[in-house]
Coordinates of C-alpha atoms in Angstrom, one line a residue:
M997 CA -88.9 131.8 33.2
R998 CA -90.7 132.9 36.6
V999 CA -92.8 129.7 36.7
L1000 CA -89.7 127.3 35.6
L1001 CA -88.1 129.1 38.7
R1002 CA -90.8 128.3 41.1
I1003 CA -91.2 124.5 39.5
V1004 CA -87.3 124.5 40.4
L1005 CA -87.7 126.0 44.0
A1006 CA -90.8 124.0 45.0
A1007 CA -89.0 120.6 44.1
A1008 CA -85.8 121.8 46.2
L1009 CA -88.1 122.3 49.3
V1010 CA -90.1 118.9 48.9
Q1011 CA -86.2 117.3 48.7
L1012 CA -85.3 119.1 51.9
A1013 CA -88.5 118.5 53.8
P1014 CA -87.6 114.9 55.1
A1015 CA -84.4 116.4 56.4
F1016 CA -86.1 119.3 58.1
A1017 CA -88.1 116.2 59.8
R1018 CA -85.6 114.5 60.8
A1019 CA -84.2 117.4 62.4
K1020 CA -86.7 118.2 64.7
E1021 CA -87.1 114.4 66.0
A1022 CA -86.6 114.2 69.6
V1023 CA -83.5 112.2 70.5
A1024 CA -83.2 110.3 74.5
S1025 CA -79.7 111.5 76.5
P1026 CA -77.4 108.5 76.7
A1027 CA -78.4 107.9 80.2
V1028 CA -82.2 107.6 79.2
Q1029 CA -81.5 105.0 76.7
K1030 CA -79.5 102.7 78.8
E1031 CA -82.3 103.0 81.5
F1032 CA -85.1 102.4 79.1
A1033 CA -82.9 99.5 77.7
G1034 CA -82.7 97.8 80.6
F1035 CA -85.7 98.0 81.9
I1036 CA -87.5 96.9 78.4
E1037 CA -85.1 93.6 78.2
K1038 CA -86.8 92.7 82.0
F1039 CA -90.8 94.1 80.6
R1040 CA -90.1 91.5 77.1
A1041 CA -88.6 88.7 79.3
A1042 CA -91.7 88.8 81.7
L1043 CA -94.0 89.1 78.4
K1044 CA -92.2 86.6 77.0
A1045 CA -92.5 84.4 79.9
N1046 CA -96.2 85.4 80.2
D1047 CA -95.9 86.8 83.7
S1048 CA -98.5 88.9 84.1
A1049 CA -97.0 89.6 87.9
A1050 CA -93.9 90.6 86.6
V1051 CA -96.0 93.3 84.2
A1052 CA -97.7 94.5 86.9
G1053 CA -95.0 95.0 88.9
M1054 CA -93.4 97.3 85.8
T1055 CA -96.6 99.2 85.5
R1056 CA -98.2 102.6 87.3
L1057 CA -101.1 101.9 89.0
P1058 CA -103.9 102.5 88.9
F1059 CA -103.3 101.7 85.3
M1060 CA -104.2 105.1 83.3
N1061 CA -105.9 106.4 86.5
D1062 CA -108.6 103.9 86.4
D1063 CA -110.0 102.7 89.5
S1064 CA -111.2 99.1 88.4
A1065 CA -107.5 98.6 87.8
R1066 CA -105.8 100.1 90.9
D1067 CA -103.8 97.5 92.1
A1068 CA -101.5 94.6 90.5
A1069 CA -104.7 92.0 91.1
Q1070 CA -107.0 94.1 89.1
F1071 CA -104.6 95.4 86.6
R1072 CA -103.7 91.5 85.5
E1073 CA -107.5 90.6 85.0
K1074 CA -108.9 93.8 83.5
I1075 CA -105.8 94.9 81.5
Y1076 CA -103.5 92.1 81.2
K1077 CA -105.4 89.2 80.0
P1078 CA -107.7 91.2 77.2
E1079 CA -105.0 93.2 75.7
F1080 CA -102.0 91.1 76.1
T1081 CA -102.7 88.4 73.7
A1082 CA -100.0 86.5 72.4
K1083 CA -99.9 88.3 69.2
I1084 CA -99.4 91.7 71.2
R1085 CA -96.6 90.2 73.3
A1086 CA -94.7 89.1 70.1
C1087 CA -95.2 92.2 68.7
I1088 CA -93.6 94.4 71.8
Q1089 CA -91.0 91.7 72.3
G1090 CA -89.9 92.6 68.7
G1091 CA -91.3 96.1 68.1
K1092 CA -89.0 99.0 67.8
A1093 CA -89.4 101.7 70.9
I1094 CA -89.9 105.4 69.4
Y1095 CA -88.8 107.7 71.7
A1096 CA -90.7 111.0 73.0
R1097 CA -90.4 114.0 74.9
D1098 CA -93.8 115.6 75.9
G1099 CA -94.1 119.3 76.7
Y1100 CA -93.9 118.5 80.8
K1101 CA -90.3 117.3 79.8
N1102 CA -91.3 113.4 80.5
D1103 CA -89.3 110.8 78.6
S1104 CA -91.3 108.1 77.2
Y1105 CA -90.6 105.5 74.5
S1106 CA -94.0 103.9 72.5
I1107 CA -94.2 100.7 70.5
F1108 CA -96.4 100.4 67.8
C1109 CA -98.8 97.3 67.6
G1110 CA -101.6 97.2 65.2
Q1111 CA -104.2 99.6 66.7
S1112 CA -102.9 100.0 69.8
I1113 CA -99.7 102.1 71.4
F1114 CA -98.0 101.0 74.5
V1115 CA -96.4 103.9 76.5
F1116 CA -93.8 103.6 78.7
T1117 CA -92.7 106.8 80.6
K1118 CA -90.0 107.8 82.8
M1119 CA -91.0 108.3 86.5
P1120 CA -88.9 109.2 89.6
A1121 CA -88.0 105.7 90.3
G1122 CA -87.7 105.1 86.6
F1123 CA -89.5 103.5 83.8
L1124 CA -92.9 102.5 83.9
F1125 CA -95.8 100.7 81.7
T1126 CA -98.0 103.8 81.7
D1127 CA -100.7 103.9 79.0
I1128 CA -102.0 102.1 75.6
S1129 CA -103.2 104.3 73.3
V1130 CA -105.3 103.8 70.4
N1131 CA -103.0 104.2 66.8
D1132 CA -105.2 105.9 64.5

């Protein structure tokens, strides 16, 4: 009888686990959601037009604190040209942005495209493109 009780209890916990996981997901405030929606609309329009200068203008520089991409011209040459292929631009244009809040209480959104994660972080002056990470 105890074994049956344990099996029923384990099955119930397995069924409830997704609900607990969803309860812990961060949710952006309406103001942050609205601000990001305006930013990502402009960012996606720049990608659609393949406008590397506009994308650079919406990027925190030096990009990822790399001195080789410290200004817009270097960003366009060293980051935009190799990373923002037509396939990646299309992915970002249609990809779902996932909200997160880090331990420093920074609001950010990420878009997953293949093996890359494109990160957009709320800065004092508004959202900026801040990082490309590896999707592992």
